[in-house]
Coordinates of C-alpha atoms in Angstrom, one line a residue:
X22 CA 0.0 0.0 0.0
X23 CA 1.3 3.4 -1.0
X24 CA 2.2 5.7 1.9
X25 CA 0.1 8.8 1.2
X26 CA 1.8 11.1 3.7
X27 CA 3.4 14.1 2.0
X28 CA 4.7 17.6 2.9
X29 CA 2.5 20.6 2.8
X30 CA 4.6 22.0 -0.1
X31 CA 4.2 18.8 -2.1
X32 CA 0.5 18.8 -1.5
X33 CA 0.2 22.4 -2.7
X34 CA 2.0 21.5 -5.9
X35 CA -0.9 19.1 -6.7
X36 CA -3.2 22.2 -7.2
X37 CA -3.0 23.3 -10.8
X38 CA -3.8 26.5 -12.6
X39 CA -7.6 26.7 -13.3
X40 CA -8.6 24.0 -10.8
X41 CA -11.9 24.2 -9.0
X42 CA -11.2 24.0 -5.3
X43 CA -13.6 23.1 -2.4
X44 CA -12.6 23.3 1.2
X45 CA -13.9 22.1 4.6
X46 CA -14.6 24.3 7.6
X47 CA -17.1 26.3 9.6
X48 CA -15.8 29.6 11.0
X49 CA -12.6 28.2 12.5
X50 CA -13.6 24.6 13.0
X51 CA -12.2 22.0 10.6
X52 CA -10.4 24.6 8.4
X53 CA -7.3 23.1 6.7
X54 CA -5.1 26.1 7.5
X55 CA -1.8 24.2 6.9
X56 CA -3.0 23.4 3.3
X57 CA -4.3 26.9 2.6
X58 CA -1.1 28.4 3.9
X59 CA 0.9 26.2 1.6
X60 CA -1.1 27.2 -1.4
X61 CA -0.8 30.8 -0.5
X62 CA 3.0 30.5 0.0
X63 CA 3.4 28.8 -3.3
X64 CA 1.4 31.4 -5.1
X65 CA 3.3 34.3 -3.6
X66 CA 6.7 32.6 -4.4
X67 CA 5.9 31.4 -7.9
X68 CA 2.6 33.0 -9.1
X69 CA 1.0 29.5 -9.2
X70 CA -1.6 28.1 -8.9
X71 CA -3.6 30.9 -10.4
X72 CA -7.1 31.5 -11.7
X73 CA -8.7 29.0 -9.3
X74 CA -12.4 28.6 -8.8
X75 CA -13.5 28.2 -5.2
X76 CA -16.7 26.6 -3.9
X77 CA -17.4 26.6 -0.2
X78 CA -20.5 26.3 1.9
X79 CA -19.9 27.7 5.4
X80 CA -17.8 30.8 6.2
X81 CA -14.2 29.7 6.9
X82 CA -12.2 32.5 8.5
X83 CA -11.6 34.8 11.4
X84 CA -12.5 38.0 9.7
X85 CA -8.8 38.8 9.3
X86 CA -6.1 36.6 7.8
X87 CA -6.8 33.0 8.6
X88 CA -8.9 30.4 6.7
X89 CA -9.9 31.3 3.2
X90 CA -8.5 34.8 3.6
X91 CA -5.2 33.2 2.7
X92 CA -6.5 32.9 -0.8
X93 CA -7.4 36.5 -1.1
X94 CA -4.7 37.6 -3.6
X95 CA -5.1 39.1 -7.1
X96 CA -4.6 36.4 -9.6
X97 CA -4.9 33.4 -7.3
X98 CA -8.7 33.3 -7.6
X99 CA -10.9 33.8 -10.7
X100 CA -14.4 32.7 -9.6
X101 CA -16.0 32.0 -6.1
X102 CA -19.3 30.5 -5.1
X103 CA -19.9 30.6 -1.4
X104 CA -22.4 30.7 1.4
X105 CA -21.1 33.1 4.2
X106 CA -18.6 35.8 3.2
X107 CA -18.5 37.9 6.4
X108 CA -15.5 36.1 7.8
X109 CA -13.4 36.2 4.6
X110 CA -13.1 40.0 4.0
X111 CA -10.0 39.6 1.7
X112 CA -12.0 37.5 -0.8
X113 CA -15.1 39.5 -0.3
X114 CA -13.2 42.7 -1.2
X115 CA -12.1 41.1 -4.5
X116 CA -15.7 40.1 -5.4
X117 CA -17.2 43.5 -4.5
X118 CA -14.5 45.3 -6.5
X119 CA -15.3 43.1 -9.6
X120 CA -11.8 41.6 -9.6
X121 CA -13.2 38.0 -9.4
X122 CA -16.6 36.5 -10.4
X123 CA -18.6 35.8 -7.3
X124 CA -22.0 34.4 -6.2
X125 CA -23.6 34.1 -2.8
X126 CA -25.8 31.0 -2.6
X127 CA -27.5 29.5 0.5
X128 CA -25.1 27.5 2.6
X129 CA -27.4 24.5 2.9
X130 CA -27.9 24.3 -0.8
X131 CA -24.2 24.2 -1.5
X132 CA -23.7 21.6 1.3
X133 CA -26.5 19.4 -0.2
X134 CA -25.1 19.9 -3.7
X135 CA -21.8 18.2 -2.7
X136 CA -23.8 15.0 -2.3
X137 CA -25.5 15.3 -5.6
X138 CA -22.2 16.1 -7.4
X139 CA -20.8 13.0 -5.8
X140 CA -23.7 11.0 -7.1
X141 CA -23.2 12.3 -10.6
X142 CA -26.5 14.2 -10.7
X143 CA -27.0 17.3 -12.9
X144 CA -27.8 19.4 -9.9
X145 CA -30.3 19.9 -7.0
X146 CA -33.9 21.1 -6.8
X147 CA -35.0 23.2 -3.9
X148 CA -37.5 25.8 -2.9
X149 CA -34.9 27.5 -0.8
X150 CA -34.1 30.9 -2.1
X151 CA -37.4 31.6 -3.8
X152 CA -38.4 35.3 -3.5
X153 CA -35.0 36.2 -2.1
X154 CA -31.9 37.7 -3.7
X155 CA -31.0 34.1 -4.7
X156 CA -34.0 33.9 -7.0
X157 CA -32.9 34.5 -10.6
X158 CA -35.7 37.1 -10.8
X159 CA -33.8 39.1 -8.1
X160 CA -30.2 38.6 -9.3
X161 CA -29.6 34.9 -8.8
X162 CA -27.0 35.5 -6.1
X163 CA -24.6 37.4 -8.3
X164 CA -22.3 39.7 -6.3
X165 CA -21.1 41.9 -9.2
X166 CA -21.8 42.7 -12.9
X167 CA -19.2 40.4 -14.3
X168 CA -20.8 37.4 -12.6
X169 CA -23.2 36.5 -15.5
X170 CA -23.1 32.7 -15.6
X171 CA -26.3 31.4 -14.1
X172 CA -25.8 29.5 -10.8
X173 CA -29.5 29.2 -10.1
X174 CA -32.4 28.5 -12.5
X175 CA -36.1 29.0 -11.9
X176 CA -38.1 25.9 -12.9
X177 CA -41.6 24.5 -12.4
X178 CA -42.1 21.0 -11.2
X179 CA -45.5 19.4 -10.5
X180 CA -47.1 22.9 -10.8
X181 CA -44.8 24.5 -8.2
X182 CA -41.9 26.9 -8.6
X183 CA -38.5 25.5 -7.6
X184 CA -34.9 26.6 -8.0
X185 CA -32.4 24.4 -9.7
X186 CA -28.8 24.6 -8.5
X187 CA -26.5 23.1 -11.2
X188 CA -23.7 20.8 -10.3
X189 CA -20.1 22.0 -10.6
X190 CA -17.1 20.0 -11.5
X191 CA -14.8 20.0 -8.4
X192 CA -11.2 19.0 -9.1
X193 CA -9.5 19.6 -5.7
X194 CA -10.7 19.1 -2.1
X195 CA -8.7 20.5 0.9
X196 CA -10.2 18.8 4.0
X197 CA -9.2 18.2 7.6
X198 CA -9.4 15.4 10.1
X199 CA -7.6 14.3 13.3
X200 CA -5.7 11.0 12.6
X201 CA -4.8 9.4 9.3
X202 CA -3.2 6.1 8.7
X203 CA -0.6 5.6 6.0
X204 CA -3.3 4.4 3.6
X205 CA -5.2 7.7 4.0
X206 CA -8.1 6.5 6.2
X207 CA -9.0 9.5 8.3
X208 CA -10.7 9.9 11.7
X209 CA -12.1 13.0 13.4
X210 CA -12.1 12.3 17.1
X211 CA -10.7 15.7 18.2
X212 CA -12.7 17.7 15.7
X213 CA -15.8 19.7 16.9
X214 CA -17.7 18.9 13.7
X215 CA -17.7 16.5 10.8
X216 CA -19.3 19.0 8.4
X217 CA -19.3 17.9 4.7
X218 CA -15.9 16.1 4.5
X219 CA -17.2 12.8 3.3
X220 CA -19.5 14.3 0.6
X221 CA -16.8 16.6 -0.6
X222 CA -14.2 13.8 -0.8
X223 CA -16.6 11.6 -2.8
X224 CA -17.6 14.5 -5.2
X225 CA -14.0 15.3 -6.0
X226 CA -12.8 11.7 -6.3
X227 CA -15.7 10.8 -8.6
X228 CA -14.8 13.7 -10.8
X229 CA -11.2 12.4 -11.2
X230 CA -9.8 15.1 -8.9
X231 CA -7.4 15.2 -6.0
X232 CA -8.4 14.9 -2.3
X233 CA -5.9 16.2 0.2
X234 CA -6.5 15.9 4.0
X235 CA -4.7 17.8 6.8
X236 CA -4.4 15.9 10.1
X237 CA -2.7 16.1 13.5
X238 CA -1.0 12.7 13.5
X239 CA -0.3 9.5 11.5
X240 CA -1.0 5.9 12.5
X241 CA 0.2 2.7 10.9
X242 CA -1.9 1.5 8.0
X243 CA -5.0 -0.4 8.8
X244 CA -4.8 0.2 12.6
X245 CA -7.6 2.8 13.0
X246 CA -11.0 1.5 14.2
X247 CA -13.2 1.2 11.1
X248 CA -16.2 2.7 12.8
X249 CA -14.2 5.9 13.6
X250 CA -13.1 6.5 10.0
X251 CA -15.0 9.4 8.5
X252 CA -13.1 9.7 5.2
X253 CA -12.1 6.3 3.8
X254 CA -8.6 6.0 2.3
X255 CA -10.1 5.1 -1.1
X256 CA -11.1 8.8 -1.5
X257 CA -7.8 10.3 -0.3
X258 CA -4.8 11.0 -2.5
X259 CA -2.5 12.8 0.0
X260 CA -2.3 13.4 3.8
X261 CA -0.4 16.3 5.4
X262 CA 0.5 16.5 9.1
X263 CA -0.2 20.1 10.3
X264 CA 1.8 22.3 12.6
X265 CA -0.2 22.8 15.9
X266 CA -0.8 26.5 15.2
X267 CA -2.5 25.5 11.9
X268 CA -4.7 22.9 13.5
X269 CA -6.5 24.5 16.4
X270 CA -9.9 23.1 17.3
X271 CA -11.6 26.5 16.8
X272 CA -10.2 30.0 16.2
X273 CA -11.0 30.8 19.8
X274 CA -10.0 27.6 21.5
X275 CA -6.9 25.5 20.9
X276 CA -8.6 22.4 22.2
X277 CA -11.6 21.7 24.5
X278 CA -12.5 18.0 25.1
X279 CA -16.1 19.1 25.7
X280 CA -16.3 20.2 22.1
X281 CA -15.5 16.7 20.9
X282 CA -18.7 15.2 22.4
X283 CA -16.6 12.6 24.2
X284 CA -17.2 14.0 27.7
X285 CA -19.9 16.2 29.3
X286 CA -18.8 19.4 31.0
X287 CA -20.1 20.7 34.4
X288 CA -22.9 23.3 34.4
X289 CA -21.6 26.8 34.2
X290 CA -18.8 25.9 31.8
X291 CA -20.1 28.7 29.6
X292 CA -20.7 31.7 31.9
X293 CA -23.9 33.8 32.2
X294 CA -24.1 37.0 30.2
X295 CA -23.9 40.4 31.9
X296 CA -27.2 42.4 32.0
X297 CA -27.0 44.6 28.9
X298 CA -28.9 45.2 25.7
X299 CA -27.7 41.8 24.2
X300 CA -29.0 39.9 27.2
X301 CA -32.4 41.7 27.2
X302 CA -32.8 40.7 23.6
X303 CA -31.7 37.1 24.2
X304 CA -34.0 36.9 27.2
X305 CA -37.0 38.1 25.2
X306 CA -36.2 35.7 22.4
X307 CA -36.1 32.9 25.0
X308 CA -39.7 33.6 25.9
X309 CA -40.5 32.2 22.4
X310 CA -38.7 28.9 23.0
X311 CA -41.0 25.9 22.3
X312 CA -41.0 23.4 25.1
X313 CA -39.8 20.0 23.8
X314 CA -39.2 21.6 20.5
X315 CA -36.2 21.8 18.2
X316 CA -34.5 25.2 17.8
X317 CA -31.8 26.6 15.6
X318 CA -29.7 29.5 16.9
X319 CA -27.9 31.7 14.4
X320 CA -24.5 33.5 14.7
X321 CA -24.2 36.8 16.4
X322 CA -27.0 38.2 18.7
X323 CA -29.0 34.9 18.7
X324 CA -26.0 33.1 20.3
X325 CA -27.0 34.6 23.7
X326 CA -30.3 32.6 23.7
X327 CA -28.3 29.5 24.5
X328 CA -26.7 31.2 27.5
X329 CA -30.1 32.4 28.8
X330 CA -31.6 28.9 28.3
X331 CA -28.8 27.4 30.3
X332 CA -29.1 30.1 33.1
X333 CA -32.9 29.5 33.3
X334 CA -32.5 25.7 33.4
X335 CA -34.3 25.1 30.1
X336 CA -31.6 23.1 28.1
X337 CA -33.2 19.8 29.1
X338 CA -36.6 20.9 27.9
X339 CA -35.6 22.2 24.4
X340 CA -33.2 20.8 21.8
X341 CA -30.9 23.5 20.5
X342 CA -29.1 22.9 17.2
X343 CA -26.6 24.7 15.0
X344 CA -26.5 24.3 11.2
X345 CA -23.1 22.6 10.8
X346 CA -24.6 19.5 12.5
X347 CA -24.8 20.0 16.2
X348 CA -27.8 18.5 18.0
X349 CA -28.6 19.2 21.6
X350 CA -26.4 20.7 24.4
X351 CA -25.4 24.3 24.6
X352 CA -23.9 25.9 21.5
X353 CA -20.8 28.1 21.9
X354 CA -20.5 31.6 20.6
X355 CA -18.0 34.0 19.0
X356 CA -15.1 32.3 17.1
X357 CA -16.2 29.1 18.9
X358 CA -19.5 29.2 17.1
X359 CA -20.5 25.9 15.6
X360 CA -19.1 23.9 18.5
X361 CA -21.2 22.9 21.5
X362 CA -20.9 21.2 24.9
X363 CA -23.0 18.3 26.2
X364 CA -24.4 17.5 22.8
X365 CA -26.6 14.6 21.9
X366 CA -25.1 14.1 18.4
X367 CA -23.1 15.6 15.6
X368 CA -24.3 14.8 12.1
X369 CA -23.0 15.9 8.7
X370 CA -23.9 19.4 7.7
X371 CA -25.8 18.4 4.6
X372 CA -28.0 16.1 6.7
X373 CA -28.7 18.9 9.1
X374 CA -29.9 21.1 6.3
X375 CA -32.1 18.2 5.0
X376 CA -33.9 18.2 8.4
X377 CA -34.1 22.0 8.4
X378 CA -35.4 22.3 4.8
X379 CA -38.0 19.7 5.5
X380 CA -39.6 21.7 8.2
X381 CA -38.0 20.1 11.2
X382 CA -37.4 23.3 13.2
X383 CA -40.1 24.4 15.6
X384 CA -38.3 27.8 15.9
X385 CA -35.2 29.6 14.8
X386 CA -33.6 32.7 16.2
X387 CA -31.6 34.7 13.6
X388 CA -29.8 38.0 13.4
X389 CA -31.6 41.2 12.4
X390 CA -29.5 43.7 10.3
X391 CA -32.2 45.4 8.3
X392 CA -36.0 45.1 8.1
X393 CA -38.6 47.0 6.1
X394 CA -42.3 47.7 6.1
X395 CA -43.2 44.4 4.5
X396 CA -41.2 42.4 7.1
X397 CA -38.4 41.6 4.7
X398 CA -35.0 41.1 6.4
X399 CA -31.5 41.7 5.0
X400 CA -28.4 40.2 6.6
X401 CA -26.4 39.5 3.4
X402 CA -25.4 42.8 1.6
X403 CA -25.0 46.4 2.8
X404 CA -23.6 48.6 0.0
X405 CA -20.0 47.6 -0.5
X406 CA -20.0 45.3 2.6
X407 CA -20.6 41.7 1.7
X408 CA -21.7 39.6 4.6
X409 CA -23.3 36.7 2.8
X410 CA -26.4 34.7 3.7
X411 CA -24.8 31.6 5.1
X412 CA -27.5 29.2 6.2
X413 CA -30.0 32.1 6.9
X414 CA -32.1 31.5 3.8
X415 CA -32.5 27.8 4.4
X416 CA -33.3 28.2 8.1
X417 CA -35.6 31.3 8.0
X418 CA -37.6 30.0 5.1
X419 CA -38.5 26.7 6.6
X420 CA -38.8 27.0 10.4
X421 CA -42.3 27.0 11.8
X422 CA -41.6 30.1 13.8
X423 CA -38.9 32.7 13.2
X424 CA -37.5 35.2 15.7
X425 CA -35.2 37.9 14.4
X426 CA -32.9 39.5 17.0
X427 CA -30.9 42.7 17.0
X428 CA -30.4 46.1 18.5
X429 CA -32.9 48.7 17.1
X430 CA -30.1 50.8 15.5
X431 CA -26.5 50.0 14.6
X432 CA -23.0 51.6 14.6
X433 CA -22.3 53.3 17.9
X434 CA -25.5 52.6 19.8
X435 CA -25.1 52.8 23.6
X436 CA -27.8 51.3 25.7
X437 CA -27.9 51.0 29.5
X438 CA -30.2 48.6 31.4
X439 CA -30.7 49.6 35.1
X440 CA -33.5 50.1 37.5
X441 CA -35.8 47.9 35.5
X442 CA -35.7 50.1 32.5
X443 CA -33.9 50.9 29.3
X444 CA -31.9 54.1 28.7
X445 CA -30.8 55.0 25.2
X446 CA -27.6 56.9 26.0
X447 CA -26.5 57.3 22.4
X448 CA -28.4 56.3 19.3
X449 CA -26.8 54.3 16.5
X450 CA -25.7 56.0 13.3
X451 CA -27.5 53.5 11.1
X452 CA -31.2 52.7 11.0
X453 CA -32.3 49.1 10.8
X454 CA -36.0 49.6 10.1
X455 CA -36.1 51.0 6.5
X456 CA -38.7 51.7 3.8
X457 CA -37.0 48.9 1.8
X458 CA -34.1 46.6 2.6
X459 CA -31.0 46.7 0.4
X460 CA -31.3 43.0 -0.3
X461 CA -34.0 40.5 0.5
X462 CA -32.5 37.6 2.5
X463 CA -35.9 36.7 4.0
X464 CA -39.1 37.4 2.2
X465 CA -41.8 38.8 4.5
X466 CA -44.4 38.5 1.8
X467 CA -43.7 34.8 1.3
X468 CA -43.8 34.1 5.1
X469 CA -47.1 36.0 5.5
X470 CA -48.6 34.1 2.6
X471 CA -47.5 30.7 4.0
X472 CA -48.7 31.6 7.6
X473 CA -45.2 31.6 9.2
X474 CA -45.1 33.1 12.7
X475 CA -42.5 35.9 12.6
X476 CA -41.3 38.1 15.5
X477 CA -38.7 40.9 15.5
X478 CA -37.1 41.5 18.9
X479 CA -35.0 44.5 19.9
X480 CA -33.8 45.9 23.2
X481 CA -36.5 48.5 23.2
X482 CA -39.5 47.0 21.5
X483 CA -41.0 43.9 19.7
X484 CA -42.8 43.7 16.4
X485 CA -44.7 40.9 14.8
X486 CA -45.4 40.2 11.1
X487 CA -49.0 40.7 10.0
X488 CA -50.6 40.7 6.5
X489 CA -50.1 44.4 6.6
X490 CA -46.4 44.2 7.5
X491 CA -44.7 45.1 10.8
X492 CA -46.9 45.6 13.9
X493 CA -45.6 47.0 17.1
X494 CA -46.7 44.8 20.0
X495 CA -44.4 45.6 23.0
X496 CA -42.3 48.5 24.3
X497 CA -39.6 48.5 27.0
X498 CA -40.0 50.5 30.2
X499 CA -38.1 53.8 30.0
X500 CA -38.5 54.0 26.2
X501 CA -40.4 56.9 24.6
X502 CA -42.5 55.6 21.6
X503 CA -42.1 58.8 19.5
X504 CA -38.5 59.7 20.3
X505 CA -36.9 56.2 20.6
X506 CA -38.9 54.2 18.2
X507 CA -40.9 56.0 15.6
X508 CA -38.4 58.7 15.0
X509 CA -35.7 56.1 14.4
X510 CA -37.6 54.2 11.8
X511 CA -37.9 55.1 8.1
X512 CA -41.4 53.7 8.1
X513 CA -44.1 53.6 10.8
X514 CA -45.4 50.2 11.8
X515 CA -49.0 49.3 12.5
X516 CA -49.9 50.3 16.1
X517 CA -52.9 49.1 17.9
X518 CA -52.5 47.8 21.5
X519 CA -48.9 48.0 22.8
X520 CA -48.0 46.3 26.1
X521 CA -44.9 46.7 28.2
X522 CA -42.1 44.1 27.8
X523 CA -41.9 41.8 30.7
X524 CA -40.2 43.5 33.7
X525 CA -38.1 40.4 34.4
X526 CA -36.1 41.1 31.2
X527 CA -34.5 44.1 32.8
X528 CA -33.8 42.6 36.2
X529 CA -30.3 41.3 37.3
X530 CA -31.8 38.2 38.8
X531 CA -33.0 35.1 37.0
X532 CA -36.4 35.3 35.4
X533 CA -37.8 31.9 36.5
X534 CA -38.7 31.4 32.8
X535 CA -38.8 27.7 33.4
X536 CA -41.9 28.0 35.4
X537 CA -43.6 30.1 32.7
X538 CA -42.7 27.8 29.8
X539 CA -43.3 24.5 31.5
X540 CA -46.4 25.7 33.2
X541 CA -45.0 24.4 36.5
X542 CA -47.4 26.8 38.2
X543 CA -50.5 25.5 36.4
X544 CA -52.1 24.0 39.6
X545 CA -51.7 27.5 41.2
X546 CA -53.6 29.0 38.3
X547 CA -56.7 27.0 39.3
X548 CA -58.6 28.2 42.4
X549 CA -62.0 26.8 43.6
X550 CA -64.2 28.5 46.2
X551 CA -66.5 25.6 47.2
X552 CA -68.7 27.7 49.5
X553 CA -69.7 30.0 46.6
X554 CA -69.4 27.3 43.9
X555 CA -67.0 29.5 41.9
X556 CA -63.9 28.6 40.0
X557 CA -61.2 31.1 39.1
X558 CA -58.8 30.3 36.2
X559 CA -55.8 32.6 35.9
X560 CA -54.3 32.1 32.4
X561 CA -52.5 35.4 32.5
X562 CA -49.3 35.4 30.3
X563 CA -49.7 31.7 29.8
X564 CA -48.6 30.3 26.4
X565 CA -50.0 27.1 24.9
X566 CA -47.9 25.5 22.2
X567 CA -48.9 21.8 22.1
X568 CA -51.8 19.4 22.2
X569 CA -50.4 18.0 25.4
X570 CA -50.6 21.3 27.2
X571 CA -54.3 21.7 26.1
X572 CA -55.0 18.3 27.5
X573 CA -53.2 19.0 30.8
X574 CA -55.2 22.1 31.4
X575 CA -58.4 20.2 30.8
X576 CA -57.4 17.4 33.0
X577 CA -56.4 19.6 36.0
X578 CA -59.6 21.7 35.7
X579 CA -61.7 18.5 35.6
X580 CA -60.0 17.0 38.6
X581 CA -60.7 20.3 40.5
X582 CA -64.4 20.4 39.6
X583 CA -65.2 16.7 39.8
X584 CA -65.9 16.6 43.6
X585 CA -68.5 19.3 43.4
X586 CA -72.1 18.1 43.4
X587 CA -73.4 21.0 41.3
X588 CA -72.1 23.2 38.4
X589 CA -69.6 25.9 39.3
X590 CA -69.6 29.5 37.9
X591 CA -66.3 30.3 36.3
X592 CA -64.2 33.5 35.9
X593 CA -61.2 33.2 33.4
X594 CA -58.4 35.7 33.2
X595 CA -57.0 35.8 29.6
X596 CA -54.7 38.8 30.0
X597 CA -51.5 38.2 27.9
X598 CA -52.7 34.6 27.0
X599 CA -51.2 33.2 23.8
X600 CA -52.0 30.0 22.0
X601 CA -50.8 28.7 18.6
X602 CA -53.5 29.3 16.1
X603 CA -53.6 25.6 15.0
X604 CA -54.5 24.7 18.6
X605 CA -57.5 27.1 19.0
X606 CA -60.0 24.4 17.8
X607 CA -58.6 21.9 20.3
X608 CA -58.8 24.5 23.1
X609 CA -62.4 25.3 22.2
X610 CA -63.3 21.6 22.3
X611 CA -61.6 21.2 25.6
X612 CA -63.5 24.1 27.1
X613 CA -66.8 23.0 25.6
X614 CA -66.4 19.6 27.3
X615 CA -65.7 21.2 30.6
X616 CA -68.6 23.5 30.2
X617 CA -71.0 20.6 29.5
X618 CA -69.7 18.6 32.4
X619 CA -69.0 21.1 35.2
X620 CA -69.7 24.8 34.4
X621 CA -72.7 27.0 35.2
X622 CA -72.2 30.6 34.1
X623 CA -68.9 31.5 32.5
X624 CA -67.3 34.9 32.2
X625 CA -63.9 35.8 30.6
X626 CA -61.8 38.9 30.6
X627 CA -58.8 40.5 29.0
X628 CA -57.4 44.0 28.9
X629 CA -56.5 43.5 25.3
X630 CA -59.2 44.3 22.7
X631 CA -57.5 42.0 20.3
X632 CA -57.7 39.1 22.7
X633 CA -61.3 39.9 23.4
X634 CA -62.0 39.8 19.7
X635 CA -60.1 36.5 19.4
X636 CA -62.0 35.0 22.3
X637 CA -65.2 36.0 20.7
X638 CA -64.2 33.9 17.6
X639 CA -63.1 30.9 19.7
X640 CA -66.3 31.1 21.9
X641 CA -68.9 32.6 19.6
X642 CA -71.8 31.8 21.8
X643 CA -70.3 33.7 24.8
X644 CA -69.3 37.0 23.1
X645 CA -71.5 39.0 25.5
X646 CA -69.7 37.3 28.5
X647 CA -66.2 38.5 27.5
X648 CA -65.1 41.6 29.6
X649 CA -62.3 44.1 29.8
X650 CA -61.7 43.9 33.6
X651 CA -61.8 41.3 36.4
X652 CA -64.4 43.4 38.2
X653 CA -66.8 43.3 35.2
X654 CA -66.3 39.6 34.9
X655 CA -67.0 38.9 38.5
X656 CA -70.1 41.2 38.6
X657 CA -71.5 39.1 35.8
X658 CA -71.6 36.1 38.1
X659 CA -73.3 38.0 41.0

């Protein structure tokens, strides 16, 4: 068996002028920096290889010089197709200046395309990208005017619009693992992710190309446990042992055993956030977490939701995920993003996006850079600054509920949180809520048409998406509506009833959110006065998100009423009550059953006119018994 171990310089010499290169990595995880540095050195010394094409899914860089930034030289690259560009400013600058051809496509679609390329398919069909900047009707993901070759085509299949992402011929793969044997079999035991290594290796090998893998160490041929091998040696042409500085686990952490999934870390390994605007936003987003649901958290502001969930004891009641393949546990943040501790599993990135695209996410929390009157969101392009969409399009388009998180303005904003209120010390120079976003990364019109639940959370207010666009629903204590919100928006939202954001968001102590979301206090919400034959149900600020929760309410109320020998009169507090629209018929049936079995007169109340209107639709026969105040509701029973 040929020994496949070579030097980095010899590996770089295998890359020829005009090759199409694909690389592994997610932020700083799994990035083959030894190989990229060798290619860069060879180019700077000899002028070769040159005019390379580059195809990558996730962003691979530190926002400065590492990762794919090593390829950001005039002449080295000719054409780039990538998902997230914000961490590779050297290459992004070349694309924006028109010095290379460039396209920004959804990260998940590129990831899935690797598999289809490996299988020899002509391309991939997907609905991801429709009605966004990726749609050929909106530019097809092209970054500049010289990028004229179509990377996405609009088609109709079975009467539905879909996008076709054509396959690309990949000729070189630069990948990374932990241990390789002399035959090229590669394991990944010290890596935080597996990403798309196997699919990329297959795609390049089946195209007759060259697969080069960077590792930490070499083992004797055929001595690695077969079940631990992620990239079989039949797909590998060369192996390079990296210097330690070119093989860190993440760009923030040289090595953390917790990131490997081979041990569980103690609670508090990732410290709580300080009380500031970021934590207020993360806390408010955490109010939307679906109990027993599956959640994706994006990069940037949403990363804080994981910290809040841990602090509030919610991690065991919700499954957090990240797009490169992490399932469960607590995702890390910053340049550790993509890694996680105490995980349930790590799967390939393309499989994670299969799950996401198929509607597997109950909720996602993503960044908010720009929004407009129609609820469109832009996180991908801001004038000459190219951030790229990453997995944003896949995730936001297919999750059942979407929460966008960000400060209300940007660039220099200074917000203080103290005394249970928000103080805007200095307003940001850039507005985020515009008449029209610069680029549509998320289509509000499509979301509204498909009935997706969308919320926009900032440190000073909360909006929701309605058929008429943005609607203001909450405002923070200490914030002036006209001065701090309306005057800082290019377009005014719909304003009907606006409530104060929960006071606990602005307190330095824990919020006890676990009790709210798990309804651990539900028995305390049910009070019976046997002497007066009156039942009081306090559903204030309760959120019902599943059939099991509806059934639990019905069961507990029935157990309370069953000992009574005659019907009880009922007062129900619906202030701040929320229920998923799909569950409203189940709730109505549950209440109708209780009414038939146990209730006499029933009165309901809510301070919200919108809620009273909604209750009137759910209980059409009781419209005249829905009141604005507790006093009115109680008087009805007397």
